[in-house]
Short mmCIF file of C-alpha atoms in Angstrom, two decimals:
data_model
loop_
_atom_site.label_atom_id
_atom_site.label_comp_id
_atom_site.label_asym_id
_atom_site.label_seq_id
_atom_site.Cartn_x
_atom_site.Cartn_y
_atom_site.Cartn_z
CA MET A 22 111.10 123.61 68.86
CA PHE A 23 109.31 125.23 71.76
CA ARG A 24 107.36 127.43 69.34
CA LYS A 25 105.45 124.36 68.25
CA HIS A 26 104.70 123.38 71.84
CA PRO A 27 104.31 126.56 73.90
CA ARG A 28 102.36 124.78 76.65
CA ARG A 29 105.09 122.16 77.00
CA PHE A 30 107.66 124.93 77.21
CA ILE A 31 105.72 126.74 79.94
CA ILE A 32 105.23 123.54 81.95
CA ALA A 33 108.89 122.60 81.60
CA THR A 34 109.95 126.07 82.65
CA LEU A 35 107.66 126.10 85.69
CA THR A 36 108.74 122.60 86.70
CA ALA A 37 112.40 123.58 86.54
CA ALA A 38 111.73 126.78 88.44
CA LEU A 39 109.82 125.00 91.20
CA ALA A 40 112.47 122.31 91.47
CA GLY A 41 115.14 124.95 91.67
CA LEU A 42 113.20 126.82 94.35
CA ALA A 43 112.75 123.67 96.43
CA TYR A 44 116.42 122.84 96.04
CA ALA A 45 117.48 126.34 97.04
CA VAL A 46 115.13 126.62 100.01
CA LEU A 47 115.77 123.18 101.46
CA ASN A 48 119.52 123.30 100.92
CA GLN A 49 120.10 126.71 102.43
CA ASP A 50 122.10 127.09 105.60
CA ALA A 51 120.01 125.55 108.39
CA GLY A 52 121.12 127.89 111.14
CA TRP A 53 117.70 129.44 111.66
CA ALA A 54 115.95 126.09 111.24
CA SER A 55 117.85 124.60 114.16
CA SER A 56 116.14 127.12 116.44
CA LEU A 57 112.70 126.27 115.05
CA SER A 58 110.78 123.70 117.08
CA LEU A 59 109.98 120.94 114.63
CA SER A 60 107.16 119.82 116.88
CA SER A 61 105.39 123.18 116.49
CA PRO A 62 102.87 123.78 113.67
CA ALA A 63 105.37 125.95 111.80
CA GLY A 64 108.11 123.37 112.26
CA ALA A 65 105.80 120.55 111.14
CA SER A 66 104.95 122.52 108.01
CA ARG A 67 108.65 122.87 107.29
CA MET A 68 109.17 119.13 107.77
CA VAL A 69 106.29 118.16 105.47
CA ASP A 70 107.51 120.68 102.87
CA ALA A 71 110.84 118.85 102.99
CA PHE A 72 109.17 115.48 102.43
CA GLU A 73 107.35 116.88 99.42
CA ALA A 74 110.50 118.41 97.93
CA ALA A 75 112.59 115.29 98.47
CA SER A 76 110.10 112.64 97.38
CA GLY A 77 107.47 114.38 95.29
CA ARG A 78 103.95 115.50 96.07
CA HIS A 79 100.84 113.46 95.34
CA ALA A 80 97.74 115.43 96.25
CA GLY A 81 95.33 113.65 98.56
CA PHE A 82 97.85 111.06 99.73
CA ARG A 83 100.02 110.77 102.82
CA ARG A 84 103.37 112.48 102.48
CA ASN A 85 105.12 109.27 103.47
CA HIS A 86 103.87 105.68 103.27
CA ALA A 87 101.45 106.86 100.59
CA LYS A 88 100.83 103.39 99.20
CA GLY A 89 98.87 101.10 101.45
CA THR A 90 95.74 99.13 102.17
CA CYS A 91 93.20 99.37 105.00
CA LEU A 92 92.47 96.50 107.34
CA SER A 93 90.30 95.73 110.32
CA GLY A 94 90.03 93.20 113.08
CA ARG A 95 90.38 92.87 116.82
CA PHE A 96 92.97 92.76 119.58
CA ASP A 97 92.46 89.82 121.95
CA SER A 98 94.07 90.84 125.23
CA ASN A 99 95.05 88.05 127.61
CA GLY A 100 95.33 90.38 130.62
CA HIS A 101 99.08 89.97 131.11
CA GLY A 102 99.81 93.58 130.20
CA THR A 103 97.98 94.82 133.31
CA GLU A 104 101.12 93.93 135.26
CA ILE A 105 102.84 97.06 133.94
CA SER A 106 99.98 99.32 132.80
CA THR A 107 96.45 100.33 133.67
CA ALA A 108 95.64 100.87 129.97
CA ALA A 109 92.15 99.59 129.18
CA PHE A 110 93.47 97.57 126.24
CA PHE A 111 95.46 95.31 128.56
CA ARG A 112 92.39 94.11 130.44
CA GLN A 113 91.31 90.69 129.26
CA GLY A 114 88.88 91.02 126.36
CA SER A 115 88.61 91.84 122.66
CA TYR A 116 88.98 95.35 121.25
CA PRO A 117 88.20 96.41 117.67
CA PHE A 118 90.76 98.20 115.55
CA THR A 119 91.21 99.80 112.16
CA GLY A 120 94.65 99.63 110.62
CA ARG A 121 96.80 100.00 107.58
CA PHE A 122 99.71 98.23 105.89
CA SER A 123 101.99 100.43 103.80
CA VAL A 124 105.36 100.73 102.12
CA MET A 125 107.77 103.60 102.55
CA GLY A 126 107.67 106.54 100.14
CA SER A 127 105.41 109.30 98.87
CA ASN A 128 104.49 107.61 95.57
CA PRO A 129 101.13 105.76 95.81
CA SER A 130 102.03 103.66 92.76
CA LEU A 131 105.44 102.56 94.03
CA ASN A 132 106.58 99.04 93.14
CA ASP A 133 106.19 96.95 96.31
CA THR A 134 109.59 95.32 95.95
CA HIS A 135 111.48 98.63 95.74
CA GLY A 136 111.04 99.54 99.39
CA ARG A 137 112.82 97.56 102.08
CA LEU A 138 110.79 99.01 104.94
CA ARG A 139 107.12 98.23 105.55
CA SER A 140 104.74 99.62 108.15
CA LEU A 141 101.75 98.54 110.16
CA ALA A 142 99.55 101.22 111.73
CA VAL A 143 96.77 100.44 114.19
CA ALA A 144 94.02 102.53 115.79
CA MET A 145 92.29 100.66 118.65
CA THR A 146 89.30 101.81 120.67
CA ALA A 147 88.08 100.81 124.12
CA GLY A 148 85.20 102.80 125.54
CA GLY A 149 86.23 106.43 125.29
CA GLU A 150 89.93 105.71 124.90
CA SER A 151 92.13 105.27 121.83
CA TRP A 152 95.56 103.81 121.20
CA ARG A 153 97.29 104.49 117.90
CA MET A 154 100.44 102.67 116.89
CA ALA A 155 102.69 103.51 113.95
CA MET A 156 105.16 100.62 113.59
CA ASN A 157 107.96 99.81 111.15
CA SER A 158 109.54 96.54 110.04
CA VAL A 159 112.94 97.84 111.23
CA PRO A 160 113.28 98.08 115.04
CA ILE A 161 115.26 101.34 115.06
CA PHE A 162 115.29 104.67 113.23
CA PHE A 163 118.19 106.08 111.20
CA VAL A 164 118.52 109.42 113.02
CA ASN A 165 117.76 110.42 116.59
CA THR A 166 116.57 114.03 116.28
CA PRO A 167 114.01 115.86 114.14
CA GLU A 168 116.74 118.26 113.04
CA ALA A 169 118.79 115.39 111.64
CA LEU A 170 115.74 114.07 109.77
CA LEU A 171 115.20 117.50 108.22
CA GLU A 172 118.87 117.59 107.28
CA GLN A 173 118.59 114.16 105.62
CA LEU A 174 115.55 115.27 103.63
CA ARG A 175 117.43 118.37 102.57
CA ALA A 176 120.31 116.22 101.35
CA SER A 177 117.83 114.03 99.44
CA VAL A 178 116.32 116.80 97.31
CA PRO A 179 117.09 115.93 93.65
CA ASP A 180 119.31 118.35 91.78
CA PRO A 181 117.03 120.26 89.35
CA GLN A 182 119.59 119.86 86.57
CA THR A 183 120.17 116.11 86.85
CA GLY A 184 117.00 114.90 88.60
CA ALA A 185 119.20 112.77 90.87
CA VAL A 186 120.28 113.02 94.48
CA ASP A 187 123.77 114.46 94.84
CA PRO A 188 125.88 111.54 96.15
CA VAL A 189 128.45 113.93 97.59
CA ARG A 190 125.84 115.66 99.73
CA MET A 191 124.38 112.35 100.88
CA ASP A 192 127.80 110.95 101.69
CA ALA A 193 128.58 114.06 103.71
CA PHE A 194 125.34 113.57 105.63
CA ARG A 195 126.21 109.95 106.43
CA LYS A 196 129.67 110.93 107.66
CA ALA A 197 128.18 113.62 109.86
CA HIS A 198 125.66 111.15 111.33
CA PRO A 199 127.33 107.90 112.37
CA GLU A 200 124.19 107.03 114.34
CA MET A 201 122.81 105.85 110.97
CA GLN A 202 125.11 102.82 110.95
CA PRO A 203 122.98 100.41 113.05
CA PHE A 204 119.96 101.10 110.82
CA GLU A 205 121.94 100.49 107.63
CA GLN A 206 123.54 97.35 109.10
CA TRP A 207 120.08 96.01 109.93
CA LEU A 208 118.92 96.52 106.35
CA ASP A 209 122.10 94.86 105.06
CA THR A 210 121.61 91.77 107.21
CA HIS A 211 117.80 91.43 107.23
CA ARG A 212 116.28 90.82 103.84
CA PRO A 213 112.63 91.97 103.54
CA SER A 214 110.00 89.29 104.07
CA THR A 215 107.93 87.88 101.23
CA GLY A 216 104.77 89.54 102.51
CA PHE A 217 103.12 91.90 104.95
CA ASP A 218 101.84 88.87 106.83
CA ASN A 219 105.18 87.33 107.88
CA ALA A 220 107.04 90.45 109.03
CA ALA A 221 107.48 91.74 112.57
CA TYR A 222 106.59 95.37 113.25
CA TYR A 223 108.27 97.51 115.92
CA SER A 224 107.29 100.57 117.95
CA VAL A 225 110.80 101.98 117.24
CA ASN A 226 110.42 104.54 120.05
CA ALA A 227 110.14 103.71 123.74
CA PHE A 228 107.12 104.53 125.91
CA ARG A 229 106.37 104.71 129.64
CA PHE A 230 103.94 102.18 131.08
CA ILE A 231 102.30 103.06 134.42
CA ASP A 232 100.80 100.35 136.63
CA ALA A 233 98.01 100.55 139.21
CA ALA A 234 100.47 101.51 141.97
CA GLY A 235 101.83 104.40 139.90
CA ARG A 236 105.11 102.66 139.12
CA THR A 237 106.66 103.43 135.72
CA GLN A 238 108.33 100.91 133.43
CA VAL A 239 109.83 101.96 130.10
CA ALA A 240 109.28 99.52 127.25
CA ARG A 241 109.31 99.09 123.51
CA TRP A 242 106.98 96.69 121.75
CA ARG A 243 106.73 94.64 118.60
CA MET A 244 104.04 92.76 116.75
CA GLU A 245 105.44 89.26 116.23
CA PRO A 246 103.72 87.28 113.43
CA GLU A 247 102.57 83.72 113.84
CA ALA A 248 103.36 83.23 110.13
CA LEU A 249 106.92 82.07 109.54
CA TYR A 250 109.32 84.65 108.14
CA ALA A 251 110.54 83.98 104.60
CA PRO A 252 112.97 86.33 102.80
CA LEU A 253 112.40 87.79 99.36
CA SER A 254 114.49 86.03 96.73
CA ASN A 255 116.72 87.91 94.30
CA ALA A 256 114.22 87.17 91.54
CA GLN A 257 111.39 88.66 93.59
CA LEU A 258 113.44 91.77 94.38
CA GLU A 259 114.12 92.29 90.68
CA ALA A 260 110.62 91.42 89.48
CA ASP A 261 108.31 94.08 88.10
CA ASP A 262 105.41 93.19 90.40
CA PRO A 263 104.11 96.52 91.73
CA ASP A 264 101.34 95.09 93.94
CA MET A 265 102.98 91.87 95.09
CA LEU A 266 102.50 92.57 98.81
CA THR A 267 98.83 93.49 98.59
CA TYR A 268 97.92 90.59 96.31
CA GLY A 269 99.80 88.24 98.59
CA LEU A 270 97.93 89.59 101.58
CA VAL A 271 94.58 89.01 99.88
CA SER A 272 95.56 85.42 99.13
CA THR A 273 96.77 84.55 102.61
CA LEU A 274 93.82 86.25 104.33
CA ALA A 275 91.44 84.19 102.17
CA GLU A 276 92.76 81.15 104.05
CA GLY A 277 91.92 82.63 107.46
CA PRO A 278 92.63 85.54 109.82
CA LEU A 279 96.23 86.70 110.31
CA ARG A 280 97.70 86.91 113.79
CA TRP A 281 100.49 88.85 115.52
CA HIS A 282 101.48 88.70 119.22
CA LEU A 283 101.96 92.03 121.01
CA ILE A 284 105.30 91.59 122.79
CA LEU A 285 106.28 94.22 125.38
CA THR A 286 110.06 94.40 125.94
CA LEU A 287 110.95 95.97 129.29
CA ALA A 288 113.98 98.26 129.42
CA LEU A 289 117.03 97.40 131.48
CA PRO A 290 119.28 99.93 133.25
CA GLY A 291 121.55 101.47 130.66
CA ASP A 292 119.16 101.00 127.73
CA ALA A 293 118.76 104.08 125.53
CA VAL A 294 115.14 104.96 126.14
CA ASN A 295 115.19 108.36 124.39
CA ASP A 296 117.27 107.46 121.33
CA ALA A 297 115.51 105.53 118.56
CA THR A 298 118.78 104.74 116.76
CA LYS A 299 120.03 102.50 119.59
CA MET A 300 119.32 98.79 119.60
CA TRP A 301 118.61 97.11 122.92
CA SER A 302 120.51 93.90 123.54
CA THR A 303 118.79 90.71 122.47
CA GLN A 304 119.41 89.00 125.82
CA GLY A 305 118.43 89.68 129.40
CA HIS A 306 115.23 91.62 128.75
CA ARG A 307 111.98 90.49 130.23
CA GLU A 308 109.16 90.27 127.70
CA ILE A 309 105.40 90.11 128.16
CA ASP A 310 103.08 88.60 125.57
CA ALA A 311 100.07 90.88 126.07
CA GLY A 312 97.71 89.37 123.50
CA VAL A 313 97.05 88.77 119.83
CA LEU A 314 96.25 91.22 117.05
CA VAL A 315 93.89 89.47 114.63
CA ILE A 316 93.42 90.86 111.11
CA GLU A 317 90.12 89.72 109.64
CA HIS A 318 89.33 91.99 106.68
CA LEU A 319 91.04 94.15 104.05
CA HIS A 320 89.63 97.31 102.49
CA ALA A 321 90.83 99.54 99.65
CA GLN A 322 92.37 102.69 101.10
CA VAL A 323 90.53 104.90 98.59
CA ASP A 324 87.31 104.42 100.58
CA GLY A 325 88.37 102.30 103.56
CA ALA A 326 87.98 103.36 107.17
CA CYS A 327 91.73 103.93 107.56
CA ARG A 328 91.82 106.52 104.80
CA ASP A 329 91.35 109.60 106.95
CA ILE A 330 92.92 108.35 110.19
CA ASP A 331 95.98 110.19 111.46
CA PHE A 332 97.99 107.36 113.06
CA ASP A 333 99.55 109.74 115.58
CA PRO A 334 101.83 107.76 117.95
CA LEU A 335 101.02 110.19 120.77
CA VAL A 336 97.34 109.19 120.84
CA LEU A 337 97.71 107.00 123.92
CA PRO A 338 95.37 105.60 126.57
CA GLN A 339 95.73 106.31 130.27
CA GLY A 340 98.47 104.06 131.59
CA ILE A 341 100.85 104.69 128.67
CA GLN A 342 102.87 107.88 128.21
CA PRO A 343 105.52 108.92 125.67
CA SER A 344 109.19 108.84 126.56
CA ASP A 345 111.32 111.96 126.16
CA ASP A 346 112.41 110.84 122.68
CA PRO A 347 112.25 114.08 120.63
CA LEU A 348 111.22 112.18 117.50
CA LEU A 349 107.83 111.36 119.02
CA ARG A 350 106.65 114.96 119.30
CA ALA A 351 107.97 115.80 115.83
CA ARG A 352 106.29 112.71 114.34
CA SER A 353 103.00 113.69 115.92
CA ALA A 354 103.18 117.23 114.56
CA ALA A 355 104.23 116.12 111.05
CA TYR A 356 101.46 113.50 110.90
CA ALA A 357 98.92 116.17 111.80
CA GLU A 358 100.22 118.53 109.11
CA SER A 359 100.24 115.78 106.46
CA HIS A 360 96.68 114.85 107.47
CA ARG A 361 95.52 118.46 107.24
CA ARG A 362 96.94 118.86 103.73
CA ARG A 363 95.66 115.65 102.21
CA VAL A 364 92.17 115.91 103.64
CA LYS A 365 91.95 119.50 102.37
CA GLU A 366 93.16 118.44 98.91
CA SER A 367 90.71 115.68 98.12
CA GLY A 368 88.98 114.30 101.14
CA GLY A 369 92.03 112.28 102.13
CA ARG A 370 93.35 108.91 101.09
#
């Protein structure tokens, strides 16, 4: 039958060959990869290659969280954050920002209800300083090292023969990484919210906050919505409504600006400050409400201001420094590599 459709035969053959190559490369023994710094340019390229092989490649789009919408507004600081940091954004006043809501995955046409994790990214400016936040709707990450993330992506590469992820390989990965359990338990016990507007968003990693006297306080933060949380129903989860979250956001924003409180949670002795898989206890921590993030406008990501922004979590103002969490440096490097590729491909999206 291929004689009648030689082009189809060639495409099918190339597709199978490329899939087989990706499968072979990403599932080879990782001995040499463990010695490769995944926060280096070469290591970041390897990581982004793994994302593309595991989830597909869509030219011009982000390699993860490809589907999203741009937004803009202001951060109204109440001045309370100056207690622990000299960052300009904690001084009382209003600071403009550009941001982005997104869902997890590399497919820009993903059905909104198929992903249980959402993200909010923010790029704020104050004078000559910038603060970029990349936050998720789950407060912790599923692995605690870049090497483990690469291993998970390797286990997620679809078999070229079946087109499906090998459950044996994925099960072996889970057994080898028990640190995944808190993340999976969170997803099991916290149903996704009905919209972008009524979800909390977390820094996931910890950061160091330096005050005017030079004292350092480690903290995580979250954006806590003023809108009341409501869980997705079973019917909504099963519905074929690919743009439910974006349409819902348009509707709610038409009624007025959306607001989240920036809550800084200060670490206690014994808290895991360099391990993003560890939850902090829900009691005993001091929290500071540092102000309100106000979303005023939405913009299509195809030509919105957020389109070409690299929401690198290591773009920080003076007064805030990264912790020693190894994921932060690897995230920064991978974001930069993803940005380089998509902007080169089609001007970025």
